[in-house]
Tab-separated table of C-alpha atoms in Angstrom:
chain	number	residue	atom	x	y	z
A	1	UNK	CA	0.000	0.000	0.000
A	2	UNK	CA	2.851	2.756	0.804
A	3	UNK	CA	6.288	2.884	-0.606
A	4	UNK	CA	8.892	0.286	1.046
A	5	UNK	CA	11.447	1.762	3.199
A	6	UNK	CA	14.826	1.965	1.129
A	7	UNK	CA	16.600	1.932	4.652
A	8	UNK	CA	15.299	1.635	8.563
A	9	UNK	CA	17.514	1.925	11.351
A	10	UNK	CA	17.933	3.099	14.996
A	11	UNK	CA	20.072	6.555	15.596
A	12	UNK	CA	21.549	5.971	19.231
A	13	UNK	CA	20.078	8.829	21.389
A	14	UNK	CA	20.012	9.455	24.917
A	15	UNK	CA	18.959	6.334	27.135
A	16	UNK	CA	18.149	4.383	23.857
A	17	UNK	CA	17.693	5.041	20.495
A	18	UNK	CA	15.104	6.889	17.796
A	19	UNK	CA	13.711	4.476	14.839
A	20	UNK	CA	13.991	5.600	11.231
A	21	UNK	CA	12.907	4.527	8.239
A	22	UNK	CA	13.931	6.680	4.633
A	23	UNK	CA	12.052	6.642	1.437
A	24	UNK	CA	13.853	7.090	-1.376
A	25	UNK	CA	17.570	7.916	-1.279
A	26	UNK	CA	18.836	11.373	0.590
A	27	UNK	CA	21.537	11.643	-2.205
A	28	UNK	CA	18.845	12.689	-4.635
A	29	UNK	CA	18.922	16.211	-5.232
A	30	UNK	CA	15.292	17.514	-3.569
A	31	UNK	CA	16.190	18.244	0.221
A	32	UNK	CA	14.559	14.924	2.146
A	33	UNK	CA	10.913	15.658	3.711
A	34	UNK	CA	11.508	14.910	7.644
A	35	UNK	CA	8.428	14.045	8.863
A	36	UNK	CA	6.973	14.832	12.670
A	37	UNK	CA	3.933	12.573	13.643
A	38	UNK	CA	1.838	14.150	16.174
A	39	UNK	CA	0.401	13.172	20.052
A	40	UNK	CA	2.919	13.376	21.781
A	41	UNK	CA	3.058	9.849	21.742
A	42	UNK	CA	1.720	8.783	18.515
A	43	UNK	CA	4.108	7.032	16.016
A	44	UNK	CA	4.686	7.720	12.472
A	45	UNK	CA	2.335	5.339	10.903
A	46	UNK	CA	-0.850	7.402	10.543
A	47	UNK	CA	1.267	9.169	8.506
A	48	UNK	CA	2.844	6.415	5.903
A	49	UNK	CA	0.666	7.868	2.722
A	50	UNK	CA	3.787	10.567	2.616
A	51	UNK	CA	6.212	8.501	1.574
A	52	UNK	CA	4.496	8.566	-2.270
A	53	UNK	CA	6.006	11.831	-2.575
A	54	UNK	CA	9.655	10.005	-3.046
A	55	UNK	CA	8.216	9.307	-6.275
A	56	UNK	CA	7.918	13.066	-7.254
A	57	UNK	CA	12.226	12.858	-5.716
A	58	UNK	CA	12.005	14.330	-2.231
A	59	UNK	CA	13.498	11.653	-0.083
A	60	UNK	CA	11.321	11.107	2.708
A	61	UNK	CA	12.188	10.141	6.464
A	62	UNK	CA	9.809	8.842	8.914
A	63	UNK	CA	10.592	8.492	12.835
A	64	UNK	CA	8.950	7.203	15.994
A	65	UNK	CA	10.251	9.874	18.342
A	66	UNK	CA	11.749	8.507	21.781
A	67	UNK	CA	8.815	6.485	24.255
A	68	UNK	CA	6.676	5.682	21.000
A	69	UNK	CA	6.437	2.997	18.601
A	70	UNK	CA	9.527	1.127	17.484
A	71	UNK	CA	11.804	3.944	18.932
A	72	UNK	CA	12.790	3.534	23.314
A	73	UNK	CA	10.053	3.244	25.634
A	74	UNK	CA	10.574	4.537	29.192
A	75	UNK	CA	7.571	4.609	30.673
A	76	UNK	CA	9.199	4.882	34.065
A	77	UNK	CA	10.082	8.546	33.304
A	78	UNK	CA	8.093	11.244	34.459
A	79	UNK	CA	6.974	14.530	33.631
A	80	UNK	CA	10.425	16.603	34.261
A	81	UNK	CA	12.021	14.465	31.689
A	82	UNK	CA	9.227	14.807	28.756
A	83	UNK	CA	9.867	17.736	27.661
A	84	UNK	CA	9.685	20.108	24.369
A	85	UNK	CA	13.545	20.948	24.746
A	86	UNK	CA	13.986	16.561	24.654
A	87	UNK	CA	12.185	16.613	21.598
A	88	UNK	CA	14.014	18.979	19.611
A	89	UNK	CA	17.355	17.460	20.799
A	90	UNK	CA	16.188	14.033	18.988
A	91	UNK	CA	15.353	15.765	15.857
A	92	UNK	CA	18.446	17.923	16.037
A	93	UNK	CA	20.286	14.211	16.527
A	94	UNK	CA	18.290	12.427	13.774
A	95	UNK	CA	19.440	14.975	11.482
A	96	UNK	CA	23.101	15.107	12.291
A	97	UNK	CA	22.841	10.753	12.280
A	98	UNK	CA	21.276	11.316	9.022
A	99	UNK	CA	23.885	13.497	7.553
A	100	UNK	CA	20.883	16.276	6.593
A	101	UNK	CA	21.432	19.276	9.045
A	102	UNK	CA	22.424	21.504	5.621
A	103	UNK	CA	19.058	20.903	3.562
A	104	UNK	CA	16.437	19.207	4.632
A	105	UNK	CA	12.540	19.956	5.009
A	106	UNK	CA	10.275	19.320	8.286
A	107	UNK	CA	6.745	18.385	7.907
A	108	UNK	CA	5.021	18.440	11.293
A	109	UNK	CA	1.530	17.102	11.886
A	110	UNK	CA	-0.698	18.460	15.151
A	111	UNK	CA	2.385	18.079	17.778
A	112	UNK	CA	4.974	17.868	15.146
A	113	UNK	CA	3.965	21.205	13.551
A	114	UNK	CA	4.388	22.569	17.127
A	115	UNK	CA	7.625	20.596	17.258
A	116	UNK	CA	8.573	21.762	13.954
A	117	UNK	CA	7.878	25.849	14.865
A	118	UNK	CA	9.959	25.921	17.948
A	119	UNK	CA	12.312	23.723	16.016
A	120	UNK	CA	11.814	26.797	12.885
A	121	UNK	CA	12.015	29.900	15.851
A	122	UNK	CA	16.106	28.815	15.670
A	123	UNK	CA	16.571	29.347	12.445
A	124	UNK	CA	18.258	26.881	11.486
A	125	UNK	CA	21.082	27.252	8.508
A	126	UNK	CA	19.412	24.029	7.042
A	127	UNK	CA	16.025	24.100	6.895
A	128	UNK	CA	14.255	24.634	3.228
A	129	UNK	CA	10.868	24.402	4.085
A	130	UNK	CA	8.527	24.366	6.898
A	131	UNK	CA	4.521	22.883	6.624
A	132	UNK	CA	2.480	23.018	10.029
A	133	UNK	CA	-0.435	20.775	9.326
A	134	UNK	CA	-3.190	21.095	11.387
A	135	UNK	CA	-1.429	22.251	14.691
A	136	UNK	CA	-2.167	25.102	16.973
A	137	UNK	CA	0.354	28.018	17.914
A	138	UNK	CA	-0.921	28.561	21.409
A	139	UNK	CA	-2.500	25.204	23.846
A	140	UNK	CA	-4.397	27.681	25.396
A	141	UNK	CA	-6.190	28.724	22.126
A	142	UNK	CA	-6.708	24.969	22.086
A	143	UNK	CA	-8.461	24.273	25.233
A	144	UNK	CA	-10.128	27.287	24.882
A	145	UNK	CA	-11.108	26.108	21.137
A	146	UNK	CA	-11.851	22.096	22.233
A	147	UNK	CA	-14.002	23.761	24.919
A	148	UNK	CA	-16.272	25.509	22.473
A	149	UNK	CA	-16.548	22.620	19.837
A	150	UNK	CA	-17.330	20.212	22.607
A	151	UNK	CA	-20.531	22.023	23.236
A	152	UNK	CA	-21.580	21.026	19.791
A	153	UNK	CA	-21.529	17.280	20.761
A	154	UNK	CA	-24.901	15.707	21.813
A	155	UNK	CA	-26.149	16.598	25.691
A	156	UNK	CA	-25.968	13.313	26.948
A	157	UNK	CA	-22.275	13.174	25.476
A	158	UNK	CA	-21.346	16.789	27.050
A	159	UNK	CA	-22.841	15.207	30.400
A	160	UNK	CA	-20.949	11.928	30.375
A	161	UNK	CA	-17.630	13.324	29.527
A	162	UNK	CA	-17.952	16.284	32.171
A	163	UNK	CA	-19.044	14.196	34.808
A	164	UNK	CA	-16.395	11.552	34.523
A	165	UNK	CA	-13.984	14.450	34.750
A	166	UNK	CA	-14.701	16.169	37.655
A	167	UNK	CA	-15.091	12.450	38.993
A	168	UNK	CA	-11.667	11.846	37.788
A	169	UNK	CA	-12.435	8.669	35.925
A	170	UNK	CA	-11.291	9.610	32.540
A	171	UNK	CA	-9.908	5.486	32.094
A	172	UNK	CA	-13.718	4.525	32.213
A	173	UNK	CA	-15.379	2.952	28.949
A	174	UNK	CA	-17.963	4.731	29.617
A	175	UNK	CA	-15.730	7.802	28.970
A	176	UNK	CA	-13.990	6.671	26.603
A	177	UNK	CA	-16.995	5.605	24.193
A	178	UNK	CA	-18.319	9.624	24.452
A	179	UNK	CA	-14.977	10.703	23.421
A	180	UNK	CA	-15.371	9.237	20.273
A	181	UNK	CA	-17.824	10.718	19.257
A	182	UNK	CA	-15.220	14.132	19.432
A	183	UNK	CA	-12.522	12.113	17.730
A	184	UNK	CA	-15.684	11.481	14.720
A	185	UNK	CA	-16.151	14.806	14.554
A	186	UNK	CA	-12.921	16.598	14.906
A	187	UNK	CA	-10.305	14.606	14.145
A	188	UNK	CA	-11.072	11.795	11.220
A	189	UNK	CA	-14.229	11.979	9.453
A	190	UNK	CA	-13.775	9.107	7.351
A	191	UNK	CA	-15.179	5.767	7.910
A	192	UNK	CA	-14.033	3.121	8.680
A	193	UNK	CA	-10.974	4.283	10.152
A	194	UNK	CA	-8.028	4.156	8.117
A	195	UNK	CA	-5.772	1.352	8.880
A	196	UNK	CA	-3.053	3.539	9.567
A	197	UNK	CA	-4.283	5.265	11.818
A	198	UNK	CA	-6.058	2.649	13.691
A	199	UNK	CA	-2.376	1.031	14.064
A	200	UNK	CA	-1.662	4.567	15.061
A	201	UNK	CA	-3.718	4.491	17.912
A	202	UNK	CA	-3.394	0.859	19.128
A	203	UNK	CA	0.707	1.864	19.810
A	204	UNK	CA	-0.670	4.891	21.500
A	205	UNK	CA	-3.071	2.455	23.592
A	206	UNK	CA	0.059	0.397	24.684
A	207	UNK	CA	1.814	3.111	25.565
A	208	UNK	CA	0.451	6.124	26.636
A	209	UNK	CA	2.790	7.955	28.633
A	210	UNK	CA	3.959	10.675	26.670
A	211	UNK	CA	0.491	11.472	25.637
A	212	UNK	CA	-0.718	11.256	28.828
A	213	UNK	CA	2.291	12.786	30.821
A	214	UNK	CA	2.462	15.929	28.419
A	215	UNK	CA	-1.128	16.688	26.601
A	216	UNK	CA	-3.781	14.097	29.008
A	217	UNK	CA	-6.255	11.823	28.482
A	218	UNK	CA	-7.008	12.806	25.019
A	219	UNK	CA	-7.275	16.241	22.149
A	220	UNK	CA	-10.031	18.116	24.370
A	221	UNK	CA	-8.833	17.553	27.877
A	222	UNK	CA	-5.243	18.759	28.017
A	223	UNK	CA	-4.291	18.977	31.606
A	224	UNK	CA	-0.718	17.763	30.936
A	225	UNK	CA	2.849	19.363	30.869
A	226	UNK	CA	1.703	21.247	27.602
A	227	UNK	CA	-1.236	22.928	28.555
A	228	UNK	CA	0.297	26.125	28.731
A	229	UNK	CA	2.471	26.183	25.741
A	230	UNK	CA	2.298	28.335	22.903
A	231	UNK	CA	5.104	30.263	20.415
A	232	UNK	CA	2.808	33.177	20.235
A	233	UNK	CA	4.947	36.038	19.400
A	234	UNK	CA	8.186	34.300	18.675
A	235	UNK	CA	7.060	32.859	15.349
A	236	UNK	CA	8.591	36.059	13.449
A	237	UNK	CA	12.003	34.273	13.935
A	238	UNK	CA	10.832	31.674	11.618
A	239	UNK	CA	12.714	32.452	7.955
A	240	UNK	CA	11.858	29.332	6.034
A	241	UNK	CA	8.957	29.298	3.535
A	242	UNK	CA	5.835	27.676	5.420
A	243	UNK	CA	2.935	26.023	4.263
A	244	UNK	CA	-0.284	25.755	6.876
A	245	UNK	CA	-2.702	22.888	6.154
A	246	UNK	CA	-5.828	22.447	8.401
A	247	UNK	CA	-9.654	21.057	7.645
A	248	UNK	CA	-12.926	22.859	7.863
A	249	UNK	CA	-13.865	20.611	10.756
A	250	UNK	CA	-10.499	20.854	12.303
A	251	UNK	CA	-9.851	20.318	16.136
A	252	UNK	CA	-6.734	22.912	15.248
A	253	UNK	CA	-9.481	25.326	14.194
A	254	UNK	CA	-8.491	28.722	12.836
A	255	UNK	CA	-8.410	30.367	15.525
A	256	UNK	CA	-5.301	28.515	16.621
A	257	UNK	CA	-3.672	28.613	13.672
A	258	UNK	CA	-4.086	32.351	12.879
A	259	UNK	CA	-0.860	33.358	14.638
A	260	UNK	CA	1.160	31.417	12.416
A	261	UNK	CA	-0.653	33.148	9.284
A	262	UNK	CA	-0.268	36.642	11.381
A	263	UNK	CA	3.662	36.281	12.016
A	264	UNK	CA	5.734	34.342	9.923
A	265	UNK	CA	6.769	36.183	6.771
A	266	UNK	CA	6.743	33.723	4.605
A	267	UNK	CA	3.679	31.924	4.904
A	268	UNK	CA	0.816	30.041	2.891
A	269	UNK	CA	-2.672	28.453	4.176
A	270	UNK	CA	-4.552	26.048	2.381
A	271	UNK	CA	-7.621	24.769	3.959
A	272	UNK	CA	-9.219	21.587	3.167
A	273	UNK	CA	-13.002	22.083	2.774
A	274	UNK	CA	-14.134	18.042	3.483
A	275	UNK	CA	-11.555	17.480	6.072
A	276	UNK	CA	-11.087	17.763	9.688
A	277	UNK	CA	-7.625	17.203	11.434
A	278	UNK	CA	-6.227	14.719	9.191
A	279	UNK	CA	-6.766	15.805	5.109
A	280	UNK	CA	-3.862	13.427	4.622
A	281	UNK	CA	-6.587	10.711	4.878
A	282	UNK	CA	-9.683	12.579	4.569
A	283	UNK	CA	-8.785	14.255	0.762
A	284	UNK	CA	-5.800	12.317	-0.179
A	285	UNK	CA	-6.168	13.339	-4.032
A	286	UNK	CA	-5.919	16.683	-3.112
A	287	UNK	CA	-3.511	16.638	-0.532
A	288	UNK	CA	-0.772	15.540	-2.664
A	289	UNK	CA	-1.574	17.898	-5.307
A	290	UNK	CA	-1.265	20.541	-2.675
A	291	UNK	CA	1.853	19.207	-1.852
A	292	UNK	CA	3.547	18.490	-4.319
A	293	UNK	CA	2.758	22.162	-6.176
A	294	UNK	CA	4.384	23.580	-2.474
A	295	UNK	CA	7.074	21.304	-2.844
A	296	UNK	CA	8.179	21.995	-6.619
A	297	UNK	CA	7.553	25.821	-6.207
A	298	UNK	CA	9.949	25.709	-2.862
A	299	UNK	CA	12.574	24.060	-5.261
């Protein structure tokens, strides 16, 4: 179904190591497409339907990042040592392992196109190109966002999923089951679910301790390490050419993506009319199209 890896491997990296895997060769001319899969705590997966842009020649890396998927689990780690600053250490690692850190291009989706902004903010000599698909610049835009879409759920669903909060039994099934029906409207519209993703979410089911350490039980409820982030008003230190994806019925609605649009110089948003936070699999057709006309105009 996707492209075959041309090379996997495991960059050492702190306690452990990061898992790789590279479509296409990075000798080829086109900067490679570095690609940052979102949570924190998801793995690359979801994500796979990227690597048909090698056949357009822009190499194309995928990673678990560190405590997800085939990359080192700690789950004995706590919150003082998931952190934002970890994060951008194993990309800045991956990229010197890779022998990339001179041209290279970072696609970050949800929390990898935060990831990939604060990773942007440094300006790094080697960074070509910068898309922030479907990713907020501010966590409290996004609670405060999450909190107003939830309230277009169904009653009974807005009761079940408050009460079980203040209750603090957000493990329940019961729970679980009405936060769903967010994730149906929100996040992936298309049915069933793709099996990406679904493999997506069953590593984030045996693992959840980056998700839950940093961002919380799940998208709406954020009560983790990163509720209070945001790179609002540092984003004009971003120099790279940026492309901003989102969906109509996006969780990352536009209100959290407007200070990207409002501060970084060199910036485009396209908006996917039949999508909501994953157009990758929503509108494939048109995705690509989108970026591949982004990716040929940026060479």
């Amino acid at each position: 179904m996707f492209a075959p890896p041309s090379v996997e491997g495991n960059a050492p990296f702190d306690e452990g190591h990061t898992w790789y895997r590279v479509t296409g060769d990075l000798e080829w001319g086109n900067p490679p497409l570095v690609v940052l899969h979102g949570g924190p705590g998801s793995t690359h997966d979801y994500l796979l339907s990227l690597t048909g842009l090698a056949a357009d020649g822009w190499p194309v890396v995928h990673y678990d990042q560190l405590g997800n998927g085939r990359s080192t689990h700690l789950p004995e780690r706590g919150a003082d040592f998931w952190t934002v600053p970890l994060f951008l250490a194993e990309l800045d690692n991956l990229l010197d392992h890779l022998g990339i850190t001179e041209d290279y291009v970072l696609f970050g989706q949800s929390w990898g196109g935060m990831l990939a902004a604060e990773h942007a903010i440094r300006d790094p000599e080697g960074l070509r190109g910068l898309v922030i698909a479907n990713s907020p610049a501010s966590m409290p835009l996004w609670r405060s966002e999450a909190a107003r879409l939830r309230t277009e759920l169904p009653p009974e669903v807005q009761e079940t999923l408050t009460r079980h909060e203040t209750a603090g039994t957000t493990d329940s099934p019961e729970y679980r089951k009405a936060a769903f029906a967010y994730y149906q409207r929100f996040v992936c519209r298309t049915e069933p679910l793709p099996p990406e993703l679904a493999a997506t979410f069953m590593a984030l089911e045996n693992d959840p301790t980056v998700y839950s350490t940093m961002n919380g039980p799940n998208d709406f409820h954020v009560i983790g390490t990163l509720r209070d982030w945001s790179v609002v008003g540092r984003l004009g230190a971003v120099n790279a050419p940026t492309l901003l994806i989102s969906g109509r019925y996006d969780e990352a609605t536009p209100a959290t993506v407007q200070p990207f649009y409002d501060e970084i110089d060199m910036v485009e948003w396209e908006v996917f009319e039949e999508s909501s936070h994953l157009p990758h699999l929503e509108e494939p057709e048109r995705f690509v199209k989108v970026m591949r006309s982004w990716l040929t105009n940026l060479g």
